[in-house]
Amino acid sequence: MTQDAALERFALALPKAELHVHLEGSMKPETLLRLARRRGVTLPADDVAGLKEWFRFRDFEHFVQIYLACSSTLVHPEDFQAVARDFLDEQERQNVVYSEVHFTVATHVWSGRNGAEILDALCEVVAEGEKRKTRLRFILDVVRNFPERADVTLELALRFRDRGVVALGLTGMEADFANDPFRDHFLEAEKQGLHRCAHAGEHAGPNAIRSALEVARAERIG
C-alpha cells in the first residue's frame, strides 16, 4: 500500500462531523441528471462528464446558478428523499457520524411545493440515519434576499424541531441585504430552543459578522 493510499484509508476510518453543507448543493451529477430527465429540466450538459465539468465553480454567481438548477429538479417529496439518501450513503462511506445540513425550504415553498410534506420525507431519512448510526440534522435557512419568506421558514423549523431540525439559519447576499428584518425571527427561535447559525463574512467585512452575532443571535458563523 502506498503512503497516499494509507493516508486516505486512515482519514476515511476516522469518525467525523460535518457542520457546513447544503442539501441541494450536495447533489451528485448522476442524481441531478436523473432528476432533470424525470422532471423535464434542461441542463447545460446532458451527461455525467459534462455536469462534473460544469460543477467546477468559477465564482459565487456560478455556484448560485448551479444551486438553483439543482433546486429546480426537486419537485416531489421523493426527489428530496433521493438526494438525502445519496448524502447519507456518502457520509456513511466517509464515516461522517454527524452532519448538520443547511436546507432552504422556503425556496421550494415559493415554487409551489408543500414544505411540510418535503420535511416529512426528509425526516424519514433522518430516522434511517439513526438506525445506521449516521446522524443527520437540518438547519432551515432564512435568505436575506427574501424577507417575505422568513415567516414560513421559522414556522416549519419550529414544527419539525423534534424530528430533525436543530437550528434556524441565515444565508443570502449580506452586502446588499440587512439582517435587521429577521431580528424577531431569531429571537423567537432562541426562545423556542432552536439553535441559530448564520452565514457571515462571505461578501462583507467585520460589521456583517457582528450584525449576525447581535441581530441573528448566531451561535455559529458559517
PDB file of C-alpha atoms in Angstrom:
ATOM      1  CA  MET A   1       0.000   0.000   0.000  1.00  0.00           C
ATOM      2  CA  THR A   2       1.348   3.430  -0.956  1.00  0.00           C
ATOM      3  CA  GLN A   3       1.684   6.223   1.574  1.00  0.00           C
ATOM      4  CA  ASP A   4      -1.137   8.187  -0.093  1.00  0.00           C
ATOM      5  CA  ALA A   5      -3.448   5.179  -0.051  1.00  0.00           C
ATOM      6  CA  ALA A   6      -2.652   4.515   3.595  1.00  0.00           C
ATOM      7  CA  LEU A   7      -3.366   8.136   4.480  1.00  0.00           C
ATOM      8  CA  GLU A   8      -6.678   8.072   2.622  1.00  0.00           C
ATOM      9  CA  ARG A   9      -7.659   4.845   4.360  1.00  0.00           C
ATOM     10  CA  PHE A  10      -6.755   6.371   7.734  1.00  0.00           C
ATOM     11  CA  ALA A  11      -8.779   9.536   7.012  1.00  0.00           C
ATOM     12  CA  LEU A  12     -11.824   7.550   5.895  1.00  0.00           C
ATOM     13  CA  ALA A  13     -11.735   5.481   9.068  1.00  0.00           C
ATOM     14  CA  LEU A  14     -11.707   8.478  11.402  1.00  0.00           C
ATOM     15  CA  PRO A  15     -15.135   9.386  12.837  1.00  0.00           C
ATOM     16  CA  LYS A  16     -16.036  12.877  11.663  1.00  0.00           C
ATOM     17  CA  ALA A  17     -18.683  15.604  11.877  1.00  0.00           C
ATOM     18  CA  GLU A  18     -19.729  17.928   9.055  1.00  0.00           C
ATOM     19  CA  LEU A  19     -21.225  21.258  10.075  1.00  0.00           C
ATOM     20  CA  HIS A  20     -21.483  23.254   6.840  1.00  0.00           C
ATOM     21  CA  VAL A  21     -23.054  21.586   3.840  1.00  0.00           C
ATOM     22  CA  HIS A  22     -26.186  22.384   1.798  1.00  0.00           C
ATOM     23  CA  LEU A  23     -28.578  19.616   0.815  1.00  0.00           C
ATOM     24  CA  GLU A  24     -29.234  20.967  -2.680  1.00  0.00           C
ATOM     25  CA  GLY A  25     -25.524  21.647  -3.137  1.00  0.00           C
ATOM     26  CA  SER A  26     -24.625  18.069  -2.221  1.00  0.00           C
ATOM     27  CA  MET A  27     -26.460  16.603  -5.213  1.00  0.00           C
ATOM     28  CA  LYS A  28     -24.340  14.189  -7.232  1.00  0.00           C
ATOM     29  CA  PRO A  29     -24.134  14.730 -11.015  1.00  0.00           C
ATOM     30  CA  GLU A  30     -25.696  11.311 -11.580  1.00  0.00           C
ATOM     31  CA  THR A  31     -28.670  12.185  -9.389  1.00  0.00           C
ATOM     32  CA  LEU A  32     -29.052  15.636 -10.952  1.00  0.00           C
ATOM     33  CA  LEU A  33     -29.119  14.147 -14.449  1.00  0.00           C
ATOM     34  CA  ARG A  34     -31.686  11.518 -13.461  1.00  0.00           C
ATOM     35  CA  LEU A  35     -33.983  14.031 -11.751  1.00  0.00           C
ATOM     36  CA  ALA A  36     -33.639  16.576 -14.564  1.00  0.00           C
ATOM     37  CA  ARG A  37     -34.715  13.999 -17.130  1.00  0.00           C
ATOM     38  CA  ARG A  38     -37.604  12.876 -14.933  1.00  0.00           C
ATOM     39  CA  ARG A  39     -38.840  16.437 -14.345  1.00  0.00           C
ATOM     40  CA  GLY A  40     -38.136  17.828 -17.828  1.00  0.00           C
ATOM     41  CA  VAL A  41     -35.436  20.290 -16.712  1.00  0.00           C
ATOM     42  CA  THR A  42     -32.841  21.305 -19.305  1.00  0.00           C
ATOM     43  CA  LEU A  43     -29.243  21.399 -18.060  1.00  0.00           C
ATOM     44  CA  PRO A  44     -26.067  22.816 -19.677  1.00  0.00           C
ATOM     45  CA  ALA A  45     -24.807  19.251 -20.159  1.00  0.00           C
ATOM     46  CA  ASP A  46     -26.616  16.001 -20.858  1.00  0.00           C
ATOM     47  CA  ASP A  47     -24.083  13.542 -19.476  1.00  0.00           C
ATOM     48  CA  VAL A  48     -22.267  12.991 -16.182  1.00  0.00           C
ATOM     49  CA  ALA A  49     -18.864  14.044 -17.519  1.00  0.00           C
ATOM     50  CA  GLY A  50     -20.276  17.349 -18.750  1.00  0.00           C
ATOM     51  CA  LEU A  51     -22.010  18.018 -15.438  1.00  0.00           C
ATOM     52  CA  LYS A  52     -18.827  17.305 -13.492  1.00  0.00           C
ATOM     53  CA  GLU A  53     -17.062  19.931 -15.580  1.00  0.00           C
ATOM     54  CA  TRP A  54     -19.944  22.357 -15.029  1.00  0.00           C
ATOM     55  CA  PHE A  55     -19.630  21.748 -11.276  1.00  0.00           C
ATOM     56  CA  ARG A  56     -16.180  23.428 -11.282  1.00  0.00           C
ATOM     57  CA  PHE A  57     -17.285  26.732  -9.772  1.00  0.00           C
ATOM     58  CA  ARG A  58     -15.855  29.863 -11.410  1.00  0.00           C
ATOM     59  CA  ASP A  59     -17.241  32.293  -8.828  1.00  0.00           C
ATOM     60  CA  PHE A  60     -20.083  32.697  -6.350  1.00  0.00           C
ATOM     61  CA  GLU A  61     -22.607  33.620  -9.066  1.00  0.00           C
ATOM     62  CA  HIS A  62     -21.746  30.406 -10.893  1.00  0.00           C
ATOM     63  CA  PHE A  63     -22.275  28.461  -7.682  1.00  0.00           C
ATOM     64  CA  VAL A  64     -25.716  30.065  -7.238  1.00  0.00           C
ATOM     65  CA  GLN A  65     -26.600  29.220 -10.850  1.00  0.00           C
ATOM     66  CA  ILE A  66     -25.802  25.552 -10.242  1.00  0.00           C
ATOM     67  CA  TYR A  67     -27.546  25.572  -6.868  1.00  0.00           C
ATOM     68  CA  LEU A  68     -30.747  26.924  -8.422  1.00  0.00           C
ATOM     69  CA  ALA A  69     -30.567  24.423 -11.279  1.00  0.00           C
ATOM     70  CA  CYS A  70     -30.278  21.592  -8.761  1.00  0.00           C
ATOM     71  CA  SER A  71     -33.188  23.013  -6.770  1.00  0.00           C
ATOM     72  CA  SER A  72     -35.401  23.201  -9.866  1.00  0.00           C
ATOM     73  CA  THR A  73     -35.236  19.416 -10.327  1.00  0.00           C
ATOM     74  CA  LEU A  74     -36.672  18.795  -6.851  1.00  0.00           C
ATOM     75  CA  VAL A  75     -40.439  18.617  -7.274  1.00  0.00           C
ATOM     76  CA  HIS A  76     -41.946  15.768  -5.260  1.00  0.00           C
ATOM     77  CA  PRO A  77     -41.055  14.618  -1.728  1.00  0.00           C
ATOM     78  CA  GLU A  78     -39.375  11.503  -3.109  1.00  0.00           C
ATOM     79  CA  ASP A  79     -36.972  13.714  -5.078  1.00  0.00           C
ATOM     80  CA  PHE A  80     -35.761  15.311  -1.850  1.00  0.00           C
ATOM     81  CA  GLN A  81     -35.517  11.893  -0.254  1.00  0.00           C
ATOM     82  CA  ALA A  82     -33.351  10.630  -3.107  1.00  0.00           C
ATOM     83  CA  VAL A  83     -30.845  13.450  -2.583  1.00  0.00           C
ATOM     84  CA  ALA A  84     -30.870  12.987   1.190  1.00  0.00           C
ATOM     85  CA  ARG A  85     -30.310   9.224   0.871  1.00  0.00           C
ATOM     86  CA  ASP A  86     -27.411   9.804  -1.521  1.00  0.00           C
ATOM     87  CA  PHE A  87     -25.958  12.210   1.021  1.00  0.00           C
ATOM     88  CA  LEU A  88     -26.449   9.718   3.853  1.00  0.00           C
ATOM     89  CA  ASP A  89     -24.722   6.966   1.851  1.00  0.00           C
ATOM     90  CA  GLU A  90     -21.718   9.203   1.164  1.00  0.00           C
ATOM     91  CA  GLN A  91     -21.473  10.313   4.778  1.00  0.00           C
ATOM     92  CA  GLU A  92     -21.523   6.691   5.875  1.00  0.00           C
ATOM     93  CA  ARG A  93     -18.788   5.847   3.343  1.00  0.00           C
ATOM     94  CA  GLN A  94     -16.609   8.608   4.767  1.00  0.00           C
ATOM     95  CA  ASN A  95     -17.505   7.718   8.379  1.00  0.00           C
ATOM     96  CA  VAL A  96     -19.115  11.107   8.974  1.00  0.00           C
ATOM     97  CA  VAL A  97     -21.156  10.154  12.016  1.00  0.00           C
ATOM     98  CA  TYR A  98     -22.918  13.513  12.461  1.00  0.00           C
ATOM     99  CA  SER A  99     -23.987  16.117   9.875  1.00  0.00           C
ATOM    100  CA  GLU A 100     -25.846  19.420  10.161  1.00  0.00           C
ATOM    101  CA  VAL A 101     -27.261  20.190   6.730  1.00  0.00           C
ATOM    102  CA  HIS A 102     -28.479  23.590   5.559  1.00  0.00           C
ATOM    103  CA  PHE A 103     -31.754  23.455   3.644  1.00  0.00           C
ATOM    104  CA  THR A 104     -33.602  26.418   2.125  1.00  0.00           C
ATOM    105  CA  VAL A 105     -37.117  25.038   2.343  1.00  0.00           C
ATOM    106  CA  ALA A 106     -38.803  28.382   1.518  1.00  0.00           C
ATOM    107  CA  THR A 107     -37.304  28.341  -1.992  1.00  0.00           C
ATOM    108  CA  HIS A 108     -39.339  25.229  -2.696  1.00  0.00           C
ATOM    109  CA  VAL A 109     -42.459  26.508  -0.930  1.00  0.00           C
ATOM    110  CA  TRP A 110     -42.351  29.629  -3.156  1.00  0.00           C
ATOM    111  CA  SER A 111     -42.123  27.305  -6.172  1.00  0.00           C
ATOM    112  CA  GLY A 112     -45.433  25.742  -5.176  1.00  0.00           C
ATOM    113  CA  ARG A 113     -44.183  22.775  -3.162  1.00  0.00           C
ATOM    114  CA  ASN A 114     -45.616  21.704   0.177  1.00  0.00           C
ATOM    115  CA  GLY A 115     -42.944  22.441   2.777  1.00  0.00           C
ATOM    116  CA  ALA A 116     -44.415  20.149   5.426  1.00  0.00           C
ATOM    117  CA  GLU A 117     -44.562  17.210   3.015  1.00  0.00           C
ATOM    118  CA  ILE A 118     -40.948  17.820   1.992  1.00  0.00           C
ATOM    119  CA  LEU A 119     -39.772  17.896   5.600  1.00  0.00           C
ATOM    120  CA  ASP A 120     -41.851  14.825   6.439  1.00  0.00           C
ATOM    121  CA  ALA A 121     -39.968  12.989   3.690  1.00  0.00           C
ATOM    122  CA  LEU A 122     -36.577  14.283   4.836  1.00  0.00           C
ATOM    123  CA  CYS A 123     -37.294  13.343   8.441  1.00  0.00           C
ATOM    124  CA  GLU A 124     -37.846   9.764   7.302  1.00  0.00           C
ATOM    125  CA  VAL A 125     -34.239   9.818   6.099  1.00  0.00           C
ATOM    126  CA  VAL A 126     -33.185  11.278   9.464  1.00  0.00           C
ATOM    127  CA  ALA A 127     -34.770   8.239  11.123  1.00  0.00           C
ATOM    128  CA  GLU A 128     -32.990   5.905   8.696  1.00  0.00           C
ATOM    129  CA  GLY A 129     -29.688   7.538   9.588  1.00  0.00           C
ATOM    130  CA  GLU A 130     -30.260   6.888  13.281  1.00  0.00           C
ATOM    131  CA  LYS A 131     -30.539   3.170  12.566  1.00  0.00           C
ATOM    132  CA  ARG A 132     -27.300   3.305  10.538  1.00  0.00           C
ATOM    133  CA  LYS A 133     -25.525   5.395  13.204  1.00  0.00           C
ATOM    134  CA  THR A 134     -25.077   8.224  10.707  1.00  0.00           C
ATOM    135  CA  ARG A 135     -26.888  11.089  12.391  1.00  0.00           C
ATOM    136  CA  LEU A 136     -28.411  13.710  10.123  1.00  0.00           C
ATOM    137  CA  ARG A 137     -29.888  17.033  11.276  1.00  0.00           C
ATOM    138  CA  PHE A 138     -31.219  20.050   9.369  1.00  0.00           C
ATOM    139  CA  ILE A 139     -30.749  23.818   9.597  1.00  0.00           C
ATOM    140  CA  LEU A 140     -33.589  25.652   7.832  1.00  0.00           C
ATOM    141  CA  ASP A 141     -32.212  28.795   6.227  1.00  0.00           C
ATOM    142  CA  VAL A 142     -33.786  32.230   6.070  1.00  0.00           C
ATOM    143  CA  VAL A 143     -32.492  34.041   2.956  1.00  0.00           C
ATOM    144  CA  ARG A 144     -31.634  37.719   3.417  1.00  0.00           C
ATOM    145  CA  ASN A 145     -32.728  38.476  -0.168  1.00  0.00           C
ATOM    146  CA  PHE A 146     -36.318  37.341   0.535  1.00  0.00           C
ATOM    147  CA  PRO A 147     -37.584  38.677   3.873  1.00  0.00           C
ATOM    148  CA  GLU A 148     -41.151  37.730   2.951  1.00  0.00           C
ATOM    149  CA  ARG A 149     -40.175  34.061   3.177  1.00  0.00           C
ATOM    150  CA  ALA A 150     -38.818  34.181   6.725  1.00  0.00           C
ATOM    151  CA  ASP A 151     -42.138  33.530   8.466  1.00  0.00           C
ATOM    152  CA  VAL A 152     -42.739  30.186   6.773  1.00  0.00           C
ATOM    153  CA  THR A 153     -39.136  29.135   7.401  1.00  0.00           C
ATOM    154  CA  LEU A 154     -39.429  29.793  11.131  1.00  0.00           C
ATOM    155  CA  GLU A 155     -42.846  28.132  11.265  1.00  0.00           C
ATOM    156  CA  LEU A 156     -41.535  24.939   9.646  1.00  0.00           C
ATOM    157  CA  ALA A 157     -38.353  24.948  11.735  1.00  0.00           C
ATOM    158  CA  LEU A 158     -40.405  25.044  14.942  1.00  0.00           C
ATOM    159  CA  ARG A 159     -42.874  22.458  13.652  1.00  0.00           C
ATOM    160  CA  PHE A 160     -40.134  19.935  12.875  1.00  0.00           C
ATOM    161  CA  ARG A 161     -37.685  20.710  15.692  1.00  0.00           C
ATOM    162  CA  ASP A 162     -38.386  17.387  17.412  1.00  0.00           C
ATOM    163  CA  ARG A 163     -37.885  15.375  14.225  1.00  0.00           C
ATOM    164  CA  GLY A 164     -34.512  16.524  12.988  1.00  0.00           C
ATOM    165  CA  VAL A 165     -34.475  20.320  12.595  1.00  0.00           C
ATOM    166  CA  VAL A 166     -31.973  21.737  15.083  1.00  0.00           C
ATOM    167  CA  ALA A 167     -31.456  25.350  14.015  1.00  0.00           C
ATOM    168  CA  LEU A 168     -32.652  28.392  12.130  1.00  0.00           C
ATOM    169  CA  GLY A 169     -30.035  29.560   9.646  1.00  0.00           C
ATOM    170  CA  LEU A 170     -29.346  32.778   7.777  1.00  0.00           C
ATOM    171  CA  THR A 171     -27.899  32.999   4.289  1.00  0.00           C
ATOM    172  CA  GLY A 172     -28.020  35.222   1.200  1.00  0.00           C
ATOM    173  CA  MET A 173     -26.219  38.321  -0.043  1.00  0.00           C
ATOM    174  CA  GLU A 174     -25.143  40.129   3.119  1.00  0.00           C
ATOM    175  CA  ALA A 175     -23.525  43.050   1.256  1.00  0.00           C
ATOM    176  CA  ASP A 176     -26.866  44.034  -0.296  1.00  0.00           C
ATOM    177  CA  PHE A 177     -29.456  42.924   2.275  1.00  0.00           C
ATOM    178  CA  ALA A 178     -29.541  43.656   6.001  1.00  0.00           C
ATOM    179  CA  ASN A 179     -30.074  41.230   8.874  1.00  0.00           C
ATOM    180  CA  ASP A 180     -32.424  43.566  10.778  1.00  0.00           C
ATOM    181  CA  PRO A 181     -35.715  42.310   9.238  1.00  0.00           C
ATOM    182  CA  PHE A 182     -35.069  38.935  10.854  1.00  0.00           C
ATOM    183  CA  ARG A 183     -34.341  40.056  14.419  1.00  0.00           C
ATOM    184  CA  ASP A 184     -37.686  38.837  15.758  1.00  0.00           C
ATOM    185  CA  HIS A 185     -37.451  35.527  13.903  1.00  0.00           C
ATOM    186  CA  PHE A 186     -34.173  34.638  15.529  1.00  0.00           C
ATOM    187  CA  LEU A 187     -35.286  35.896  18.925  1.00  0.00           C
ATOM    188  CA  GLU A 188     -38.312  33.609  18.701  1.00  0.00           C
ATOM    189  CA  ALA A 189     -36.103  30.706  17.611  1.00  0.00           C
ATOM    190  CA  GLU A 190     -33.936  31.263  20.679  1.00  0.00           C
ATOM    191  CA  LYS A 191     -36.988  31.431  22.971  1.00  0.00           C
ATOM    192  CA  GLN A 192     -38.277  28.169  21.488  1.00  0.00           C
ATOM    193  CA  GLY A 193     -34.977  26.343  21.994  1.00  0.00           C
ATOM    194  CA  LEU A 194     -33.760  26.330  18.382  1.00  0.00           C
ATOM    195  CA  HIS A 195     -30.094  26.957  17.706  1.00  0.00           C
ATOM    196  CA  ARG A 196     -29.037  29.812  15.395  1.00  0.00           C
ATOM    197  CA  CYS A 197     -26.403  29.674  12.656  1.00  0.00           C
ATOM    198  CA  ALA A 198     -25.587  32.481  10.205  1.00  0.00           C
ATOM    199  CA  HIS A 199     -23.552  32.746   7.032  1.00  0.00           C
ATOM    200  CA  ALA A 200     -21.470  35.886   7.508  1.00  0.00           C
ATOM    201  CA  GLY A 201     -18.208  37.362   6.293  1.00  0.00           C
ATOM    202  CA  GLU A 202     -18.608  35.892   2.801  1.00  0.00           C
ATOM    203  CA  HIS A 203     -19.350  39.152   0.974  1.00  0.00           C
ATOM    204  CA  ALA A 204     -18.828  41.819   3.617  1.00  0.00           C
ATOM    205  CA  GLY A 205     -16.448  42.650   6.452  1.00  0.00           C
ATOM    206  CA  PRO A 206     -16.367  42.544  10.261  1.00  0.00           C
ATOM    207  CA  ASN A 207     -19.523  44.644  10.686  1.00  0.00           C
ATOM    208  CA  ALA A 208     -21.526  41.988   8.868  1.00  0.00           C
ATOM    209  CA  ILE A 209     -20.234  39.338  11.243  1.00  0.00           C
ATOM    210  CA  ARG A 210     -21.020  41.498  14.265  1.00  0.00           C
ATOM    211  CA  SER A 211     -24.541  42.037  12.925  1.00  0.00           C
ATOM    212  CA  ALA A 212     -25.041  38.288  12.513  1.00  0.00           C
ATOM    213  CA  LEU A 213     -23.987  37.771  16.120  1.00  0.00           C
ATOM    214  CA  GLU A 214     -26.131  40.561  17.522  1.00  0.00           C
ATOM    215  CA  VAL A 215     -29.194  40.562  15.258  1.00  0.00           C
ATOM    216  CA  ALA A 216     -29.438  36.902  14.295  1.00  0.00           C
ATOM    217  CA  ARG A 217     -28.140  35.798  17.702  1.00  0.00           C
ATOM    218  CA  ALA A 218     -25.843  33.393  15.893  1.00  0.00           C
ATOM    219  CA  GLU A 219     -24.131  30.694  17.939  1.00  0.00           C
ATOM    220  CA  ARG A 220     -22.027  29.707  14.945  1.00  0.00           C
ATOM    221  CA  ILE A 221     -20.799  31.594  11.897  1.00  0.00           C
ATOM    222  CA  GLY A 222     -20.791  29.683   8.633  1.00  0.00           C
TER     223      GLY A 222
END
